Coordinates of C-alpha atoms in Angstrom, one line a residue:
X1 CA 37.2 180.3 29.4
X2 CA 39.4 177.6 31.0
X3 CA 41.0 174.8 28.9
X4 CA 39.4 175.0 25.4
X5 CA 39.5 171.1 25.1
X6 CA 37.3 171.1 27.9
X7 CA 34.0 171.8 28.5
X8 CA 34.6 175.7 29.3
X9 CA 33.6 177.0 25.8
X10 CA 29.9 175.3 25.8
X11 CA 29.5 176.9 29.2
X12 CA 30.5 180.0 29.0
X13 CA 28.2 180.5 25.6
X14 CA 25.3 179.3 28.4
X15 CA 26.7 181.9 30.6
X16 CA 26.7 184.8 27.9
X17 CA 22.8 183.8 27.1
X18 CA 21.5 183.7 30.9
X19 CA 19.5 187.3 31.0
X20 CA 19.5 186.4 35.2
X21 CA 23.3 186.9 35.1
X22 CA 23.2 189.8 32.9
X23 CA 21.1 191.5 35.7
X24 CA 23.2 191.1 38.2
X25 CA 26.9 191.7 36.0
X26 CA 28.5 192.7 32.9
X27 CA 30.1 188.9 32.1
X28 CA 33.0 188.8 29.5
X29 CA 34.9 186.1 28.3
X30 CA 38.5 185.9 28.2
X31 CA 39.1 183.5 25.6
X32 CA 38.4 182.9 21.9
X33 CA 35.8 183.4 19.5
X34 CA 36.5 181.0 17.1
X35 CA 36.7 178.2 19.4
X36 CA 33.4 180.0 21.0
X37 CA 31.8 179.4 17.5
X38 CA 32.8 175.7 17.0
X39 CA 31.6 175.0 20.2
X40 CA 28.3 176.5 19.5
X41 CA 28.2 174.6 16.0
X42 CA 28.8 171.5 17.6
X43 CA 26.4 171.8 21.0
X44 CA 24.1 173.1 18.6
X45 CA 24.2 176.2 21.0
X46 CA 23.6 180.4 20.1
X47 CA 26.9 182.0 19.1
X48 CA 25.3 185.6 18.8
X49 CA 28.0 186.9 21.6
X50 CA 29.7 190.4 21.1
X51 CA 33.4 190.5 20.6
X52 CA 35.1 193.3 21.9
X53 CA 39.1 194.5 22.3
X54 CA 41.2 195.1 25.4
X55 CA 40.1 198.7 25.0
X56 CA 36.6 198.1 25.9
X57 CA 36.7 196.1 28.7
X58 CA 36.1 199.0 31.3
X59 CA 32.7 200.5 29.4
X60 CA 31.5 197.0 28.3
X61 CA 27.7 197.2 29.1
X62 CA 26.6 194.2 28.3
X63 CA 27.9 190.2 27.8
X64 CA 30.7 189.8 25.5
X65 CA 33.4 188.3 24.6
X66 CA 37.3 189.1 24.9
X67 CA 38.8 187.8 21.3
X68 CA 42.4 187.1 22.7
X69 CA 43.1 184.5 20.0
X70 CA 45.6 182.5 22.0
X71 CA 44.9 179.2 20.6
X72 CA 45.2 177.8 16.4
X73 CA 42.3 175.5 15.8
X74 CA 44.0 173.1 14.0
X75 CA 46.2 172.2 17.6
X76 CA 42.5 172.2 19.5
X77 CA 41.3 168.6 19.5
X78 CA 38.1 168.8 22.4
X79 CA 38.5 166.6 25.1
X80 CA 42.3 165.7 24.3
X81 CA 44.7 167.6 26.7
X82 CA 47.5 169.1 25.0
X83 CA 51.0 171.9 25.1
X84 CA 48.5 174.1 23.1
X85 CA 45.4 174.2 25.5
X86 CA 47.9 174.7 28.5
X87 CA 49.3 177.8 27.0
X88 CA 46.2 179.2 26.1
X89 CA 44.9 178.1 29.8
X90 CA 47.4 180.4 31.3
X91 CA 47.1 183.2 29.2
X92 CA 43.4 183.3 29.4
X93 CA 44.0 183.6 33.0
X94 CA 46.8 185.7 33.1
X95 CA 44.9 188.2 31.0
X96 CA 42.0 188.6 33.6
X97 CA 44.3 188.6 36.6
X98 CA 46.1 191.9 35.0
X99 CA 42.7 193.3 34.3
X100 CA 41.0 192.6 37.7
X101 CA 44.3 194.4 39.1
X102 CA 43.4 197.4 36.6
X103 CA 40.3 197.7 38.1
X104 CA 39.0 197.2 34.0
X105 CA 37.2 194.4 35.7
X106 CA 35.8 193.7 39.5
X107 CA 36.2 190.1 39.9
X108 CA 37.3 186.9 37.7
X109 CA 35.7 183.7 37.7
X110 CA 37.5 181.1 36.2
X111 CA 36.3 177.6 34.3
X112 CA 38.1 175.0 34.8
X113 CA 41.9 174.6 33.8
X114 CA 43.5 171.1 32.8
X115 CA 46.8 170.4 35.3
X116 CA 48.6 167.9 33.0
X117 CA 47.6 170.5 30.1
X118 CA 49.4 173.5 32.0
X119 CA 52.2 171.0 32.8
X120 CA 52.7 170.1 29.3
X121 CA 52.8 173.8 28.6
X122 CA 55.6 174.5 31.0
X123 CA 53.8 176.6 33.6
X124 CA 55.3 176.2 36.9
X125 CA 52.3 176.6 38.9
X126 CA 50.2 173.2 39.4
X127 CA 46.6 175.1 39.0
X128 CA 44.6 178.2 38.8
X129 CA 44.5 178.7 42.7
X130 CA 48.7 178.8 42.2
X131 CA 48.8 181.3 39.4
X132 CA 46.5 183.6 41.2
X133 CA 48.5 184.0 44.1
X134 CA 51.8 184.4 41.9
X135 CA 50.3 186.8 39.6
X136 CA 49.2 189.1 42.4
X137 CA 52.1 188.1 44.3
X138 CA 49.8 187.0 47.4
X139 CA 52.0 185.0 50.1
X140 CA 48.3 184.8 52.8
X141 CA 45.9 183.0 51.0
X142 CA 44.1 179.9 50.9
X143 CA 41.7 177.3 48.8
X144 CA 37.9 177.5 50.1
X145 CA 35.0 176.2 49.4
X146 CA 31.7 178.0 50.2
X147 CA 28.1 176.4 49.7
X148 CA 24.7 177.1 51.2
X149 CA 24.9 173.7 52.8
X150 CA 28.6 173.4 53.7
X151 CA 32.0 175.6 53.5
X152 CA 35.6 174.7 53.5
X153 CA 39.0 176.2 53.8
X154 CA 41.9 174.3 52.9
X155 CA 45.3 174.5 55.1
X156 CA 47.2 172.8 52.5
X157 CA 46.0 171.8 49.1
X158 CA 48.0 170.0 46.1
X159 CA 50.1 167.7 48.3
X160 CA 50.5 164.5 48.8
X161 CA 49.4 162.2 51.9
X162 CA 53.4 162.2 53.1
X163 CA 53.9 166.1 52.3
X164 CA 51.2 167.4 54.6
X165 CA 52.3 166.2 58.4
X166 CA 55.8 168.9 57.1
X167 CA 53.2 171.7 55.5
X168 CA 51.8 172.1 58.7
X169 CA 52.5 174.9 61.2
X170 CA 51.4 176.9 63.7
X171 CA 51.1 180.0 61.4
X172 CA 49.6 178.2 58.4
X173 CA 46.5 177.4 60.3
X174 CA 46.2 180.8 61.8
X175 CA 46.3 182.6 58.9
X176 CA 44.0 180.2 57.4
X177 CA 41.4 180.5 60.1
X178 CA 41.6 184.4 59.8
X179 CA 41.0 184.5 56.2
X180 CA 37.7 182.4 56.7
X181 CA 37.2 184.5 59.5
X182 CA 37.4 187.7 57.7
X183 CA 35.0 185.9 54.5
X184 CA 32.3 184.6 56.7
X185 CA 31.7 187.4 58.3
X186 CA 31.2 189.4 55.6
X187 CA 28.9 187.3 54.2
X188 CA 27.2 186.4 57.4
X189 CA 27.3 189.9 59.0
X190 CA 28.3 188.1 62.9
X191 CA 31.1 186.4 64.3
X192 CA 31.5 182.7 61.7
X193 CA 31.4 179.5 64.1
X194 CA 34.1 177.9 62.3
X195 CA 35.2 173.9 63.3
X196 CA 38.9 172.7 63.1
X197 CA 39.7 169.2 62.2
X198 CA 42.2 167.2 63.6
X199 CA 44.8 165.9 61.1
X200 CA 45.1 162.4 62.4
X201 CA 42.6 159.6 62.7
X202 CA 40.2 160.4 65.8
X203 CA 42.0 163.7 66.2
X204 CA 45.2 161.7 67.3
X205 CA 43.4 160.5 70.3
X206 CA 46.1 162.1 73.0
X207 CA 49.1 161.2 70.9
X208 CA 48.1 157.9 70.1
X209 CA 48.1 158.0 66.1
X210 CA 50.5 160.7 64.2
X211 CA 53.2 162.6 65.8
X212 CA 50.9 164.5 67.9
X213 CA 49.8 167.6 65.6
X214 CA 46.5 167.7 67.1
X215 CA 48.3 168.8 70.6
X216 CA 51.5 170.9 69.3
X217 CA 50.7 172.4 66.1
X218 CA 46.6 172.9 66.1
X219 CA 45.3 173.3 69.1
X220 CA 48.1 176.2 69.9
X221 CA 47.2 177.8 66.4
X222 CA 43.3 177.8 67.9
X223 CA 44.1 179.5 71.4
X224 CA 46.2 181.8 69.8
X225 CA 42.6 182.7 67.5
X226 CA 40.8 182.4 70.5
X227 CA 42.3 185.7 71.6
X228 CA 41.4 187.0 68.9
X229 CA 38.0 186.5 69.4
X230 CA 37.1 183.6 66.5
X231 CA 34.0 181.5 68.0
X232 CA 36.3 178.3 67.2
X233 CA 35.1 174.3 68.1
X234 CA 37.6 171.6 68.2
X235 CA 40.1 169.6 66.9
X236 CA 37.3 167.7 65.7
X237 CA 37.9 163.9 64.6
X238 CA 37.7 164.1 60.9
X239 CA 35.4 161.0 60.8
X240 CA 32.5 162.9 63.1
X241 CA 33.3 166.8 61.7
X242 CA 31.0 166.6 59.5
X243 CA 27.6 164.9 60.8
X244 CA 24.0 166.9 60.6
X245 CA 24.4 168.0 64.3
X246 CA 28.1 169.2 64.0
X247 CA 27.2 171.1 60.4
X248 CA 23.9 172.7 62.4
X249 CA 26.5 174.3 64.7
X250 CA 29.4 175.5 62.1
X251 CA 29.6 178.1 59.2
X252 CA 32.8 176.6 57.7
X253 CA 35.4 174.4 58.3
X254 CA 38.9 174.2 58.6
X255 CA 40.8 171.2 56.9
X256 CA 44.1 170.1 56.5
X257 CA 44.6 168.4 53.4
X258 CA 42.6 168.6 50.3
X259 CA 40.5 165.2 50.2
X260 CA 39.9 166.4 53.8
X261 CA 37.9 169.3 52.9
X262 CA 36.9 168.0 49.4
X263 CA 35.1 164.5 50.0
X264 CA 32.2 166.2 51.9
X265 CA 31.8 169.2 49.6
X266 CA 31.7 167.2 47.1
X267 CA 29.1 164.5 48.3
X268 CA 27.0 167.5 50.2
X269 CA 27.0 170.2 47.7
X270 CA 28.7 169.1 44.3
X271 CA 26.5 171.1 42.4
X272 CA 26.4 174.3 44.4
X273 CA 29.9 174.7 45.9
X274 CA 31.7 177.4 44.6
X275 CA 35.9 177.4 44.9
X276 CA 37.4 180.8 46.0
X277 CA 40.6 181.9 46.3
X278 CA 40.8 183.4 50.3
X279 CA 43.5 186.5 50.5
X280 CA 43.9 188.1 47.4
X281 CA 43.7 191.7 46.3
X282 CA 40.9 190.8 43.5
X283 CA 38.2 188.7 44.1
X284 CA 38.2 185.4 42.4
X285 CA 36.1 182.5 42.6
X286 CA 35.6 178.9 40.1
X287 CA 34.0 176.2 39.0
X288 CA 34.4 173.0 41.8
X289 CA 34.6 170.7 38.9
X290 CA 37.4 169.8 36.5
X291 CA 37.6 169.7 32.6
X292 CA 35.5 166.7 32.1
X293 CA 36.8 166.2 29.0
X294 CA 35.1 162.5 28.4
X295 CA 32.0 164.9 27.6
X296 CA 33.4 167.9 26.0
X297 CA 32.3 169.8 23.6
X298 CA 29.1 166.7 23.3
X299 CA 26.4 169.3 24.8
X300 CA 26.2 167.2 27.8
X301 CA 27.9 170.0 29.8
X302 CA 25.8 171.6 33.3
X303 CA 26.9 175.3 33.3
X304 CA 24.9 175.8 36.9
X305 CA 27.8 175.4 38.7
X306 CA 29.5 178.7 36.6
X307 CA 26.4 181.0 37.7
X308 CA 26.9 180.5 41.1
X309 CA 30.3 181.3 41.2
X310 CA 29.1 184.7 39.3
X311 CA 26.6 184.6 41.7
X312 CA 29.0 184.3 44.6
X313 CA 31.7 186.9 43.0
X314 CA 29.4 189.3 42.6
X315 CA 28.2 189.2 46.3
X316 CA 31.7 189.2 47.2
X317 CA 33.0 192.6 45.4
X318 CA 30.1 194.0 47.2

């Protein structure tokens, strides 16, 4: 359900209701049904969902909700992060993670989890992409985005500008490159064409700008890949990477720091990208928006972005 302060609740109850989904899945809730309820009396929105206990997750049949209880309404204020929301972030998260491992469930798709909230809460992990890999105690993985019109993987993702230069390394980028490797071409059924971006403004333009990256961590990670037959382009200068012509002629991207990857996703294909976690043992895929808690809980919410990464998990466990 994500953070209950956010808008989560009112788009889950817009999930639960969406007979398209419900022919392609079973969906169930990890949350709460109270907070379900006075998110629906508020939004004005069905709360004619069907609660069900831990025992039922594996012969649920059709959408429902897991009552976990996690949260007391009085400490749930919408669209006001709090200790409270954190905690109940997590262990709506936790909760799915130990069930997709169970096989009681295929995949998890989470809604969107507040970080200040979780850091408030005392979780040590800075996101949901964090507490995945913890949880199923992944150390290969990676932060990808995946869209009809563009895709993304991420070789490192909650750093800062100064961090990132140090994150990076020959391995990183390789394992990287072979998880969107392995994605792609499941979903695409042929070898991905997949472009690399330079770190450094235009690449680093033969040494000129950064501490050479391009030349003695990158372009080694890609001819090691080459050999292992990936159909690879680049480094590409991050300013040109992502032009009509150069997007005709890749299936996903490889970039080196968050904003990197994130400013054209988000300008190309805000509504429609989907946020997956590359490397896990479960499948698990997100929203590619936060809380917005300036309009929770208002009936303002757009729960599109949810169905597609159903959508996309679904096609995933296949």
């Amino acid at each position: 359900m994500g953070d209950p302060a956010g808008i989560g609740p009112e788009i889950c109850l817009d999930l639960l209701t969406d007979s398209s989904i419900a022919d392609l899945c079973t969906p169930i809730i990890f949350g709460d049904a109270n907070v379900l309820r006075l998110c629906a009396e508020q939004t004005d929105k069905s709360a004619d969902f069907k609660e069900i206990s831990a025992d039922d997750l594996a012969s649920a049949t059709e959408p429902c909700v897991l009552n976990l209880g996690l949260i007391d309404q009085t400490l749930l204020e919408p669209g006001v992060v709090s200790e409270a929301t954190g905690r109940a972030t997590y262990g709506y998260v936790t909760q799915a993670i130990d069930a997709c491992l169970s096989q009681c469930v295929h995949a998890v798709t989470t809604c969107p989890a507040n970080k200040e909230a979780l850091q408030s809460a005392g979780i040590p992990q800075p996101g949901h992409t964090e507490i995945f890999a913890d949880r199923t105690q992944s150390k290969k993985f990676c932060m990808a985005f995946l869209s009809d019109e563009i895709n993304c993987s991420l070789v490192t993702v909650h750093a800062g500008y100064e961090e990132v230069p140090h994150l990076l390394n020959e391995q990183r980028i390789m394992d990287v490159i072979e998880l969107t490797r392995h994605t792609h071409k499941k979903l695409l059924g042929k070898e991905p064409r997949i472009t690399v971006c330079g770190l450094n403004p235009h690449a680093g333009e033969n040494g000129l700008f950064g501490s050479r990256e391009e030349e003695l961590i990158i372009q080694p990670a890609m001819d090691r890949m080459r050999k292992e037959g990936c159909d690879l382009a680049g480094p590409i200068p991050p300013d040109t990477a992502f032009t009509q012509s150069q997007r005709n002629m890749t299936d996903a991207y490889i970039c080196m720091y968050h904003d990197q990857g994130l400013i054209p996703v988000k300008t190309i294909a805000f509504e429609s990208a989907v946020n997956v976690t590359l490397g896990l043992p479960i499948t698990r895929t997100s929203v590619d928006h936060g809380t917005a808690l300036d309009i929770a809980w208002l009936g303002k919410a757009d729960s599109r972005n949810l169905k597609s990464a159903v959508r996309l998990a679904v096609r995933l466990t296949r």
